[in-house]
Coordinates of N, CA, C and O in Angstrom, one line a residue:
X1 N 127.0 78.1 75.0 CA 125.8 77.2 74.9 C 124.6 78.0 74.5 O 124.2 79.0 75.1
X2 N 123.9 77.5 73.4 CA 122.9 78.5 73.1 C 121.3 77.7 74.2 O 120.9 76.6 74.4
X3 N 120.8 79.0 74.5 CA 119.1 78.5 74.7 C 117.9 78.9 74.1 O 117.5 80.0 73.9
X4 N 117.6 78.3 74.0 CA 116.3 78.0 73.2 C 115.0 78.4 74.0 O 114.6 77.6 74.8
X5 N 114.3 80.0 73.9 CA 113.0 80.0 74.4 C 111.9 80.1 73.3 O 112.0 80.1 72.1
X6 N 110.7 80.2 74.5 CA 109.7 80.5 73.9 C 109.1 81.9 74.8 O 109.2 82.2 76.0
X7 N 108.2 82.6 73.4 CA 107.8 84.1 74.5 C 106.8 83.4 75.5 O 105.9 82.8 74.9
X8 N 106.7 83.3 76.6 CA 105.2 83.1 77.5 C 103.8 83.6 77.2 O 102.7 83.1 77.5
X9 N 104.1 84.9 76.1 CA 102.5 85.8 75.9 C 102.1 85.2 74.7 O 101.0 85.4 74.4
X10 N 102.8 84.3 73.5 CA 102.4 84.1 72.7 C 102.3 82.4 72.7 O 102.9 81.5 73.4
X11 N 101.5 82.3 71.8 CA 101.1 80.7 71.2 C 102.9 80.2 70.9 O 103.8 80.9 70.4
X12 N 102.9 78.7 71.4 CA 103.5 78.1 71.2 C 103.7 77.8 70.0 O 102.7 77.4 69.4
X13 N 105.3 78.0 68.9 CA 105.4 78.1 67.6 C 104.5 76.7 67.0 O 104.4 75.6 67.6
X14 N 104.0 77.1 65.7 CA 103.4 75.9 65.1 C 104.3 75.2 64.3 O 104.0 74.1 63.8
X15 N 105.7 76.0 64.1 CA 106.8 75.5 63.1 C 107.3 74.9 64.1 O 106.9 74.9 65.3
X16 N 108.6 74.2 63.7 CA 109.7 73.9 63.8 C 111.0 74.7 64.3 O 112.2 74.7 63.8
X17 N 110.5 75.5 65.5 CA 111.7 76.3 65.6 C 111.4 77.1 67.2 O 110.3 76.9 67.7
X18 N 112.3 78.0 67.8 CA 111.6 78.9 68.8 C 111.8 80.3 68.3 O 112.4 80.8 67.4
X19 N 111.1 81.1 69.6 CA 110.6 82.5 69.5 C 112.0 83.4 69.5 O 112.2 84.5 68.9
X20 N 113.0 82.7 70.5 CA 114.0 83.4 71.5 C 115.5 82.3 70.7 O 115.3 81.1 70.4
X21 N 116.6 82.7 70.6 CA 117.5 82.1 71.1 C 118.7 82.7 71.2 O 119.1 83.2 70.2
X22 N 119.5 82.6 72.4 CA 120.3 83.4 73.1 C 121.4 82.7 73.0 O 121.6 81.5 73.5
X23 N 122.1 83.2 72.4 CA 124.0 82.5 72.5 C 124.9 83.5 73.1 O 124.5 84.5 73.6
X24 N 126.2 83.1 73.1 CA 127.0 84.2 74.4 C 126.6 85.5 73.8 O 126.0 86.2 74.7
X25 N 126.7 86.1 72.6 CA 126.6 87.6 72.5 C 125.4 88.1 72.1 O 125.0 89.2 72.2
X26 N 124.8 87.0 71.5 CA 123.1 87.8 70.4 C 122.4 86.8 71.3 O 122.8 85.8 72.0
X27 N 121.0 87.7 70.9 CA 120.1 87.6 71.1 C 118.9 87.2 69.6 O 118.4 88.2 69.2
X28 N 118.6 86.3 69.1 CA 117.7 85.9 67.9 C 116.8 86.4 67.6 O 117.1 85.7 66.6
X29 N 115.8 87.0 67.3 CA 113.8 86.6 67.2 C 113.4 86.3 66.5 O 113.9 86.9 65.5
X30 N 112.4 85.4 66.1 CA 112.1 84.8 65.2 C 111.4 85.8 64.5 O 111.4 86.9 65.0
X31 N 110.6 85.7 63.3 CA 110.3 86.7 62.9 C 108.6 86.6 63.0 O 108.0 85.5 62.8
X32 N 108.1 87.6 63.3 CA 106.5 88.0 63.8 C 106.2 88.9 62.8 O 106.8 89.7 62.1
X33 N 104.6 88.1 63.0 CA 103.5 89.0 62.6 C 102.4 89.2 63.3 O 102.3 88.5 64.3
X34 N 101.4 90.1 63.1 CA 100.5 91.1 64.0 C 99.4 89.8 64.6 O 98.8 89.7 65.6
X35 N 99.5 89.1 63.7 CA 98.0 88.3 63.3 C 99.1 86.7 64.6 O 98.5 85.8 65.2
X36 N 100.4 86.9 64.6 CA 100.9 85.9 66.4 C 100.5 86.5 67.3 O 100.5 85.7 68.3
X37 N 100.1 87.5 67.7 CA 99.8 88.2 68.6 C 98.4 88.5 69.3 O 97.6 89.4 68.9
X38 N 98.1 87.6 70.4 CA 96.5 87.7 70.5 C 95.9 89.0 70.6 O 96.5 89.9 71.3
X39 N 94.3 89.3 69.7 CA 94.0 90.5 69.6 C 94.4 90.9 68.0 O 93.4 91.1 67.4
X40 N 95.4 91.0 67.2 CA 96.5 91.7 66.6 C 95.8 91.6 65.6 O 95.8 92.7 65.1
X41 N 94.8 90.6 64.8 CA 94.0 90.4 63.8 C 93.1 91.5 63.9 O 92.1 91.4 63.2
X42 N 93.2 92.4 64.4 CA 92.0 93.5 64.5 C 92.5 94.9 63.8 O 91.9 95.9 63.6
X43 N 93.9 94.5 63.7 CA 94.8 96.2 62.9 C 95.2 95.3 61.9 O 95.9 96.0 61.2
X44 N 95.0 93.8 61.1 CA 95.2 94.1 59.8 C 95.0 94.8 58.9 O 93.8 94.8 58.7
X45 N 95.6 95.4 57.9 CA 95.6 96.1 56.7 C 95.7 98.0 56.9 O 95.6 98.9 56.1
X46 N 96.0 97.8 58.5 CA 96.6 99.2 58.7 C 98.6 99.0 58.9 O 99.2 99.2 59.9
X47 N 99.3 98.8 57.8 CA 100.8 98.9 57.9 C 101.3 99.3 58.7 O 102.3 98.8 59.2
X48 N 100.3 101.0 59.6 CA 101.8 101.4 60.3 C 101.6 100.8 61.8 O 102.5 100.8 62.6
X49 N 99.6 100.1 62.2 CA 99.2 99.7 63.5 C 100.0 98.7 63.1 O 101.0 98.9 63.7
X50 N 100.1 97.5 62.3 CA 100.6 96.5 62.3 C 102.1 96.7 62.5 O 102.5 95.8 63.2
X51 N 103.1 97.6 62.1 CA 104.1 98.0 62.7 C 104.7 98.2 64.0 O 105.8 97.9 64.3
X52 N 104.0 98.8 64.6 CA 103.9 99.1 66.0 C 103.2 97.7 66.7 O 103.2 97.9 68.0
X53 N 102.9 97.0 66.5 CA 102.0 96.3 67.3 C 103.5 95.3 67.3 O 104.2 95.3 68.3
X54 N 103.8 94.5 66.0 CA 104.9 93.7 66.2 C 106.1 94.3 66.8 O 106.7 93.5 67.5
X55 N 106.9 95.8 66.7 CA 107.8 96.1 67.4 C 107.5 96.2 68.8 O 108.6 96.1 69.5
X56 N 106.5 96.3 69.5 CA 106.1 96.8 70.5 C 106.5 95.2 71.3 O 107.3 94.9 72.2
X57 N 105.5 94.4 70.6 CA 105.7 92.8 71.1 C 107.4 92.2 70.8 O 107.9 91.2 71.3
X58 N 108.1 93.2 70.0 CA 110.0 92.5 70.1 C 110.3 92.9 70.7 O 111.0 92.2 71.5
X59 N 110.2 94.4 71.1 CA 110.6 95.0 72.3 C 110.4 94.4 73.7 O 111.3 94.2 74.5
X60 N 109.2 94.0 74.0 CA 108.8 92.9 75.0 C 109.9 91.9 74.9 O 110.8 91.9 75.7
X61 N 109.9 90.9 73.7 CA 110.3 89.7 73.9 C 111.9 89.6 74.2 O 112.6 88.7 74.8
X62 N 112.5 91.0 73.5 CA 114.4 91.0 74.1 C 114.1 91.9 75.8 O 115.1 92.1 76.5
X63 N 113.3 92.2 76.2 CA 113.6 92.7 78.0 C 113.5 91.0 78.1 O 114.6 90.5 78.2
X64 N 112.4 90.0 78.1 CA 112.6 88.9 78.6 C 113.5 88.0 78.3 O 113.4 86.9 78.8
X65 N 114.5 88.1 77.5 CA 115.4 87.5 76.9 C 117.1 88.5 78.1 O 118.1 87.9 78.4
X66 N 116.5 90.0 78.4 CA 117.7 90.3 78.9 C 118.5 91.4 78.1 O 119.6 91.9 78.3
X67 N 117.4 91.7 76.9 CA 118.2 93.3 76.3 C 117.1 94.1 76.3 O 116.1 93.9 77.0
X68 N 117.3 95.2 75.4 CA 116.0 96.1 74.6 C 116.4 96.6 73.0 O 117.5 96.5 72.4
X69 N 115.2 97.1 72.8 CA 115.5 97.5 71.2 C 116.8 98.3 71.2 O 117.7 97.7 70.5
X70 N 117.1 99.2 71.7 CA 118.6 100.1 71.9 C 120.1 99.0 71.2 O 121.0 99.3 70.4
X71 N 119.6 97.5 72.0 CA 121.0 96.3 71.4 C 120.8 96.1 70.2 O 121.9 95.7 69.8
X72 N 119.9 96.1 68.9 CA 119.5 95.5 67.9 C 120.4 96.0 67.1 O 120.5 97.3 66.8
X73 N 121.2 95.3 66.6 CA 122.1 95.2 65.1 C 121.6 95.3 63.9 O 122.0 96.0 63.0
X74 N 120.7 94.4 64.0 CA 120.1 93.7 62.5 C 118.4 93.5 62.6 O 117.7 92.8 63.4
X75 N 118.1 94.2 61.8 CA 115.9 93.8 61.1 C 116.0 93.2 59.8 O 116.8 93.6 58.8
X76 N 115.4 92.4 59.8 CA 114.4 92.2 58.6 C 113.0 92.4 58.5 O 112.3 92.0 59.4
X77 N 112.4 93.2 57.2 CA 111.4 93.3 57.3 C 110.5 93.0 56.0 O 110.5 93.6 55.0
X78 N 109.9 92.3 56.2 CA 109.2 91.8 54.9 C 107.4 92.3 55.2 O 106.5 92.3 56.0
X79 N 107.7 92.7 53.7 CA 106.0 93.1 53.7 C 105.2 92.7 51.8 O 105.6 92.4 50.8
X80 N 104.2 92.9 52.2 CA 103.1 92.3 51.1 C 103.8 93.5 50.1 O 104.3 93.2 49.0
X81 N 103.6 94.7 50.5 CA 103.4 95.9 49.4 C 104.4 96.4 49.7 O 104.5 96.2 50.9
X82 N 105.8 97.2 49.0 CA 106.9 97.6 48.7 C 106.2 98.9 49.1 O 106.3 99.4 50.2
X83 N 105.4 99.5 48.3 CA 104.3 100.6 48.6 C 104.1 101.3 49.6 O 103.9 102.5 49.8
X84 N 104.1 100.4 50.4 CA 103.3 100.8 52.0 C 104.9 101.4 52.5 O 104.8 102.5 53.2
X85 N 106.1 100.9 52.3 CA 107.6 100.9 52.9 C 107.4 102.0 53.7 O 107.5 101.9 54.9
X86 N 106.8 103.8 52.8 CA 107.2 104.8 54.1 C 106.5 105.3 54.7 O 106.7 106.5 55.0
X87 N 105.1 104.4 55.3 CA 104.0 104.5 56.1 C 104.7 103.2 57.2 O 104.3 103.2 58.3
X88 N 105.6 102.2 56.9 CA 105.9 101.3 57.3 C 107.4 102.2 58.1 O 107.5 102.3 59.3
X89 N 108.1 102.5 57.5 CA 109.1 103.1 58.1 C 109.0 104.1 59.2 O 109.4 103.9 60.3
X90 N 108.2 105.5 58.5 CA 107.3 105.9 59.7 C 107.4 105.6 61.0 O 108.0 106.1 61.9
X91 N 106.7 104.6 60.8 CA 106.0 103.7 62.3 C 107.2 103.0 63.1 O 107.4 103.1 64.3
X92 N 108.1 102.3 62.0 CA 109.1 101.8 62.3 C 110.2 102.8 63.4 O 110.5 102.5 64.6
X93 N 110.4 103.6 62.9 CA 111.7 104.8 63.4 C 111.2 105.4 64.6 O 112.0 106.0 65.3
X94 N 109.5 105.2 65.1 CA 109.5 105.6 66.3 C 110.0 104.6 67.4 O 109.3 104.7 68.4
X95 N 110.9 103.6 67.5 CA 111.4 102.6 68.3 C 113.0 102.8 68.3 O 113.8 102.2 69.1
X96 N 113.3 103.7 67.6 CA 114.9 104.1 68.1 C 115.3 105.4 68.3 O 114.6 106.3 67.8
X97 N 116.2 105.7 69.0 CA 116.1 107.1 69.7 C 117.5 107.5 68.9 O 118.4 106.8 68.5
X98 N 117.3 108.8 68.9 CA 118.4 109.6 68.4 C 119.3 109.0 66.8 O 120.5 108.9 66.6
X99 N 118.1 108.8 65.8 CA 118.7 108.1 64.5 C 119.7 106.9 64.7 O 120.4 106.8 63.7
X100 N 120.0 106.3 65.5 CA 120.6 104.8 65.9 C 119.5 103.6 65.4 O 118.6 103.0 66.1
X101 N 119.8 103.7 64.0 CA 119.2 102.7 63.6 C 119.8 101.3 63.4 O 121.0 101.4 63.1
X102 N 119.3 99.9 63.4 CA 120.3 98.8 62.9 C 119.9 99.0 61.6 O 119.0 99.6 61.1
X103 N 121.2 98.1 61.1 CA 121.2 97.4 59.9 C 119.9 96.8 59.4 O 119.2 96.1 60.2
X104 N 119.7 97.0 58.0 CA 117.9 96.6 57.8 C 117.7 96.0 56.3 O 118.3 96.7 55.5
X105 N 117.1 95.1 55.9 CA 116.8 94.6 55.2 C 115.4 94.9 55.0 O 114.9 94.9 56.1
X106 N 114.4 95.2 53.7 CA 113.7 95.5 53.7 C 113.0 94.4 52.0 O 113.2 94.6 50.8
X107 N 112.4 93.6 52.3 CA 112.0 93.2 51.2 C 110.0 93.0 51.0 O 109.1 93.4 51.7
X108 N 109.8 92.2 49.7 CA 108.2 92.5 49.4 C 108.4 90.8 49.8 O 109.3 90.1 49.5
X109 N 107.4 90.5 50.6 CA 107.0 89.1 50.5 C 105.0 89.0 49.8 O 104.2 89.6 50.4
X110 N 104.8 88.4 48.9 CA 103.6 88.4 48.7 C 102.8 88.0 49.3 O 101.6 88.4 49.2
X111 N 103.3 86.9 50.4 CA 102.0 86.7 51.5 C 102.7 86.1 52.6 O 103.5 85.2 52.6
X112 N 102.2 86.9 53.7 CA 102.3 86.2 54.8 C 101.8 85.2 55.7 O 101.2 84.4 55.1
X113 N 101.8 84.9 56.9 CA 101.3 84.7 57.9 C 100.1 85.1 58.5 O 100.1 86.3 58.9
X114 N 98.8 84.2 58.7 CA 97.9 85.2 58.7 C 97.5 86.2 58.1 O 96.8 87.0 58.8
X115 N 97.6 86.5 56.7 CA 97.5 87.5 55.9 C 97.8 88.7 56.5 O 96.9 89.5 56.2
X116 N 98.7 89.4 57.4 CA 99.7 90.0 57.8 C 100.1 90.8 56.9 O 100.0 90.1 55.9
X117 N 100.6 91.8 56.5 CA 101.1 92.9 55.8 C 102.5 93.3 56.5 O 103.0 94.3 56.0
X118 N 103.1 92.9 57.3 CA 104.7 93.0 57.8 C 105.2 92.0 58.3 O 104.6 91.5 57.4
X119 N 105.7 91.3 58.7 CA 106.6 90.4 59.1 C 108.4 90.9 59.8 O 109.5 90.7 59.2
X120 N 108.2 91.4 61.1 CA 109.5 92.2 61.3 C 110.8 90.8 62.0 O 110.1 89.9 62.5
X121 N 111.9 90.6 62.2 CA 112.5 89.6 62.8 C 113.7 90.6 63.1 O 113.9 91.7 62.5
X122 N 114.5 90.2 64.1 CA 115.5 90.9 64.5 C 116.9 89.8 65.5 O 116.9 88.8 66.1
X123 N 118.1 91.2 65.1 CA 119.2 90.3 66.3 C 119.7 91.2 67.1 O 119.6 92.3 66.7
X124 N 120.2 91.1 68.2 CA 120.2 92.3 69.0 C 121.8 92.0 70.1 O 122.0 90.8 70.3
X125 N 122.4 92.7 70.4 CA 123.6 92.5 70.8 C 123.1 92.3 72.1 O 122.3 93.1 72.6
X126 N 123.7 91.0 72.8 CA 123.2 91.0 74.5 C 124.1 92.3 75.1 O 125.2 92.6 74.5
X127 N 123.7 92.9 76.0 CA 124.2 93.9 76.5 C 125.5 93.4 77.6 O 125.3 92.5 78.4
X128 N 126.4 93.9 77.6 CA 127.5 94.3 78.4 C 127.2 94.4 79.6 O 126.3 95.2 79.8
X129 N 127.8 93.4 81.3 CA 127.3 93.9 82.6 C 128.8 94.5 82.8 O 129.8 93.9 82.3
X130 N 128.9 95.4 83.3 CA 129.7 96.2 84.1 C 130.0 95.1 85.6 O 129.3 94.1 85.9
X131 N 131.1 95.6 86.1 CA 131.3 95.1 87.9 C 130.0 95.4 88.8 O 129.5 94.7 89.7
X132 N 129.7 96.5 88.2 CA 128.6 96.8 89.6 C 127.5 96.4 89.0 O 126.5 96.8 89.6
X133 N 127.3 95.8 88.1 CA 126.3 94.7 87.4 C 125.3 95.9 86.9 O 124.1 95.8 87.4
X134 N 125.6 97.1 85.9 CA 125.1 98.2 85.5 C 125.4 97.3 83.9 O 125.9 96.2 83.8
X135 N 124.8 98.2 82.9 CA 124.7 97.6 81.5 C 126.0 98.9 81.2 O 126.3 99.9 81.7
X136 N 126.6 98.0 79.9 CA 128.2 99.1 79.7 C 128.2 99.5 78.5 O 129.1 100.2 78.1

């Protein structure tokens, strides 16, 4: 059975859809930008703050969901400027440890959300409990 959240720190979606949704093995996220994030309108048009600011808040949103960045299979990431990609990457690669990167899609969207320059979304493997209810 899948559930349907929403993050608590952010505005309730304006679309048609939620933030979170959890089925037996993944974990969903919708996909974010700097400018959903209160405050976040104040690093547009810096790529790699706006990078960091949306991974930082997915990283948030899979602990409250019950994983971390470590489970993530699958990114997408869409951005205004193709250009920016390895000031965007950069920023990006400091969120996984030891070159364990997911699978990534990387495309140009000409305009976002809030005039936003990234747009990151992700899927993340719910993690494995062990007997002694440790992660496996």
């Amino acid at each position: 059975m899948h559930r349907y959240l929403n993050d608590p720190t952010l505005a309730v979606p304006v679309f048609p859809g939620s933030h979170i949704v959890i089925d037996g093995d993944y974990i969903f996220l919708s996909g974010l930008t700097v400018t959903d994030i209160q405050g976040g309108e104040a690093v547009v048009g810096d790529i790699a703050e706006e990078t960091r600011w949306v991974m930082r808040r997915l990283a948030r949103m899979l602990e409250f969901a019950g994983g971390n960045l470590s489970d993530t299979v699958r990114v997408d990431v869409h951005l205004t400027n193709l250009d920016t990609i390895h000031t965007m990457d950069a920023a990006y690669a400091e969120f996984f440890d030891d070159h364990r990167y997911p699978a990534r899609t990387c495309t140009e969207s000409p305009r976002l959300s809030g005039d936003s320059n990234v747009e990151i979304t992700l899927v993340a493997r719910r993690p494995v409990e062990t007997d002694a209810g440790a992660r496996g």
